[in-house]
CSV table of N, CA and C in Angstrom, one decimal:
chain,number,residue,atom,x,y,z
A,1,UNK,N,111.1,111.0,74.8
A,1,UNK,CA,111.3,111.8,76.6
A,1,UNK,C,110.4,112.7,77.0
A,2,UNK,N,109.8,112.0,77.8
A,2,UNK,CA,109.3,113.8,78.5
A,2,UNK,C,109.4,113.6,80.0
A,3,UNK,N,109.5,115.0,80.8
A,3,UNK,CA,109.8,114.9,82.0
A,3,UNK,C,108.3,115.6,82.5
A,4,UNK,N,108.0,114.9,83.4
A,4,UNK,CA,106.7,115.2,84.2
A,4,UNK,C,106.6,115.0,85.8
A,5,UNK,N,106.5,116.1,87.0
A,5,UNK,CA,105.9,115.7,88.6
A,5,UNK,C,104.6,115.6,88.3
A,6,UNK,N,104.2,114.6,89.2
A,6,UNK,CA,102.7,114.4,89.3
A,6,UNK,C,102.5,116.3,90.1
A,7,UNK,N,100.6,116.3,90.0
A,7,UNK,CA,99.8,117.8,89.8
A,7,UNK,C,100.1,117.8,91.8
A,8,UNK,N,100.2,118.5,92.3
A,8,UNK,CA,100.0,119.2,93.5
A,8,UNK,C,99.3,118.1,94.2
A,9,UNK,N,99.4,117.7,95.5
A,9,UNK,CA,98.3,116.5,95.9
A,9,UNK,C,97.9,114.9,95.2
A,10,UNK,N,98.3,114.9,94.6
A,10,UNK,CA,98.7,114.1,93.7
A,10,UNK,C,99.9,112.2,93.5
A,11,UNK,N,99.6,111.5,93.7
A,11,UNK,CA,99.9,110.3,94.2
A,11,UNK,C,99.9,109.7,92.8
A,12,UNK,N,101.5,109.1,91.7
A,12,UNK,CA,101.1,108.8,90.5
A,12,UNK,C,101.7,107.3,90.3
A,13,UNK,N,102.2,106.7,89.9
A,13,UNK,CA,102.5,105.2,90.1
A,13,UNK,C,103.3,105.9,88.8
A,14,UNK,N,104.3,104.6,88.7
A,14,UNK,CA,104.9,104.2,88.0
A,14,UNK,C,104.6,103.1,87.1
A,15,UNK,N,104.3,102.5,85.9
A,15,UNK,CA,103.3,101.0,85.3
A,15,UNK,C,104.9,100.9,85.6
A,16,UNK,N,105.3,100.4,85.3
A,16,UNK,CA,107.0,99.9,85.7
A,16,UNK,C,107.4,99.3,86.8
A,17,UNK,N,107.6,100.3,87.0
A,17,UNK,CA,108.2,99.5,89.1
A,17,UNK,C,107.7,99.5,89.7
A,18,UNK,N,106.0,100.5,89.7
A,18,UNK,CA,104.8,100.5,91.1
A,18,UNK,C,105.3,101.4,91.4
A,19,UNK,N,106.7,102.6,91.5
A,19,UNK,CA,107.5,103.6,92.4
A,19,UNK,C,106.4,104.6,92.2
A,20,UNK,N,106.3,105.8,93.1
A,20,UNK,CA,105.7,106.5,93.2
A,20,UNK,C,106.4,107.5,92.1
A,21,UNK,N,106.4,108.7,91.5
A,21,UNK,CA,106.5,109.3,90.7
A,21,UNK,C,108.0,110.4,91.5
A,22,UNK,N,108.4,110.4,91.7
A,22,UNK,CA,109.2,111.3,92.9
A,22,UNK,C,108.7,113.3,92.6
A,23,UNK,N,108.3,113.9,93.4
A,23,UNK,CA,107.3,115.1,94.0
A,23,UNK,C,108.2,116.2,92.5
A,24,UNK,N,109.0,115.8,92.7
A,24,UNK,CA,110.0,116.5,92.2
A,24,UNK,C,110.2,116.2,90.4
A,25,UNK,N,109.7,115.3,90.3
A,25,UNK,CA,109.3,115.0,88.4
A,25,UNK,C,110.9,114.2,88.6
A,26,UNK,N,110.4,114.1,87.3
A,26,UNK,CA,111.3,112.6,86.6
A,26,UNK,C,111.2,112.2,84.6
A,27,UNK,N,111.9,111.9,83.9
A,27,UNK,CA,111.9,111.8,82.7
A,27,UNK,C,111.3,110.5,82.6
A,28,UNK,N,110.6,111.0,82.0
A,28,UNK,CA,109.4,109.1,81.8
A,28,UNK,C,109.4,109.0,80.0
A,29,UNK,N,108.7,108.1,79.2
A,29,UNK,CA,109.1,107.4,78.2
A,29,UNK,C,107.7,108.0,77.8
A,30,UNK,N,108.2,108.6,76.3
A,30,UNK,CA,106.4,109.2,75.8
A,30,UNK,C,105.8,107.8,75.5
A,31,UNK,N,105.0,106.8,76.1
A,31,UNK,CA,104.3,106.4,75.5
A,31,UNK,C,102.8,106.9,76.2
A,32,UNK,N,101.8,106.0,75.4
A,32,UNK,CA,100.8,106.5,75.9
A,32,UNK,C,99.6,106.5,77.8
A,33,UNK,N,100.1,105.7,78.6
A,33,UNK,CA,100.0,106.0,80.2
A,33,UNK,C,100.2,107.8,80.8
A,34,UNK,N,101.4,108.1,80.1
A,34,UNK,CA,101.8,109.3,80.7
A,34,UNK,C,101.1,110.3,79.7
A,35,UNK,N,101.4,110.4,78.2
A,35,UNK,CA,100.0,111.5,77.7
A,35,UNK,C,99.0,111.1,78.4
A,36,UNK,N,98.3,109.7,78.9
A,36,UNK,CA,96.9,110.5,79.4
A,36,UNK,C,96.9,110.9,80.9
A,37,UNK,N,97.8,110.2,81.8
A,37,UNK,CA,97.9,110.7,82.9
A,37,UNK,C,98.1,112.7,82.3
A,38,UNK,N,98.8,113.1,81.5
A,38,UNK,CA,98.5,114.8,81.6
A,38,UNK,C,97.4,114.9,80.9
A,39,UNK,N,97.2,114.5,80.5
A,39,UNK,CA,95.2,115.0,80.0
A,39,UNK,C,95.1,115.0,80.9
A,40,UNK,N,94.7,114.2,81.5
A,40,UNK,CA,93.5,113.7,82.8
A,40,UNK,C,94.5,115.0,83.6
A,41,UNK,N,95.4,115.5,83.6
A,41,UNK,CA,95.7,116.6,84.5
A,41,UNK,C,96.8,115.9,86.6
A,42,UNK,N,96.8,114.9,85.8
A,42,UNK,CA,97.5,113.8,86.9
A,42,UNK,C,99.0,114.1,87.3
A,43,UNK,N,100.1,114.6,86.2
A,43,UNK,CA,101.6,115.2,86.3
A,43,UNK,C,100.6,116.5,85.1
A,44,UNK,N,102.0,117.1,85.7
A,44,UNK,CA,102.1,118.2,84.8
A,44,UNK,C,104.0,118.2,84.6
A,45,UNK,N,103.9,118.9,83.3
A,45,UNK,CA,105.1,119.4,82.4
A,45,UNK,C,106.8,119.8,83.6
A,46,UNK,N,107.9,119.7,84.0
A,46,UNK,CA,108.3,119.8,84.3
A,46,UNK,C,110.2,120.0,82.9
A,47,UNK,N,111.4,120.8,83.6
A,47,UNK,CA,112.1,120.4,82.5
A,47,UNK,C,113.5,119.4,83.0
A,48,UNK,N,114.2,119.2,82.1
A,48,UNK,CA,115.4,118.4,82.4
A,48,UNK,C,116.5,119.0,83.7
A,49,UNK,N,115.9,120.4,83.5
A,49,UNK,CA,116.8,121.2,84.6
A,49,UNK,C,116.3,121.3,85.9
A,50,UNK,N,115.5,121.2,85.3
A,50,UNK,CA,114.9,121.5,87.8
A,50,UNK,C,114.6,120.0,87.5
A,51,UNK,N,114.7,118.3,87.6
A,51,UNK,CA,114.3,117.6,87.8
A,51,UNK,C,116.5,117.6,88.3
A,52,UNK,N,116.6,117.9,87.6
A,52,UNK,CA,118.4,118.1,87.8
A,52,UNK,C,118.7,118.8,89.3
A,53,UNK,N,118.3,120.0,89.1
A,53,UNK,CA,118.4,120.6,90.1
A,53,UNK,C,118.0,119.9,91.7
A,54,UNK,N,116.7,120.2,91.2
A,54,UNK,CA,116.4,118.6,92.6
A,54,UNK,C,116.5,118.0,92.8
A,55,UNK,N,117.2,116.6,91.8
A,55,UNK,CA,117.4,115.4,92.9
A,55,UNK,C,119.4,115.7,93.3
A,56,UNK,N,120.1,117.1,92.9
A,56,UNK,CA,121.4,117.3,93.0
A,56,UNK,C,121.2,117.8,94.4
A,57,UNK,N,119.8,119.0,95.0
A,57,UNK,CA,120.2,118.8,96.1
A,57,UNK,C,119.9,117.9,97.3
A,58,UNK,N,118.7,117.3,96.8
A,58,UNK,CA,118.4,115.4,97.6
A,58,UNK,C,119.7,114.9,97.7
A,59,UNK,N,120.8,114.9,96.5
A,59,UNK,CA,121.6,113.6,97.1
A,59,UNK,C,122.5,115.0,98.1
A,60,UNK,N,122.2,116.3,98.0
A,60,UNK,CA,123.6,117.1,98.8
A,60,UNK,C,122.8,116.9,100.5
A,61,UNK,N,121.8,117.0,100.3
A,61,UNK,CA,120.8,116.8,101.7
A,61,UNK,C,121.2,116.1,102.0
A,62,UNK,N,121.2,114.0,101.7
A,62,UNK,CA,121.2,113.1,102.0
A,62,UNK,C,122.8,112.8,102.5
A,63,UNK,N,123.1,113.9,101.7
A,63,UNK,CA,125.3,113.8,102.4
A,63,UNK,C,126.0,114.3,103.5
A,64,UNK,N,124.9,115.1,103.6
A,64,UNK,CA,125.3,116.2,105.0
A,64,UNK,C,124.8,115.3,106.1
A,65,UNK,N,123.4,114.5,106.0
A,65,UNK,CA,123.2,113.6,106.6
A,65,UNK,C,123.6,112.3,107.7
């Protein structure tokens, strides 16, 4: 499993569901599609903790609205 986020200014779609990879990142399988995106500079690595922290902050913001 890889934790990736799009490089600033990029929109990278997940080939499984065609949804954009969130700006804060997401866990994705370590398959050739994602390793190519990483090699080409379309995405950068992040951590599970950073993804969780961002998702928690988004959930908190959504509850407050």
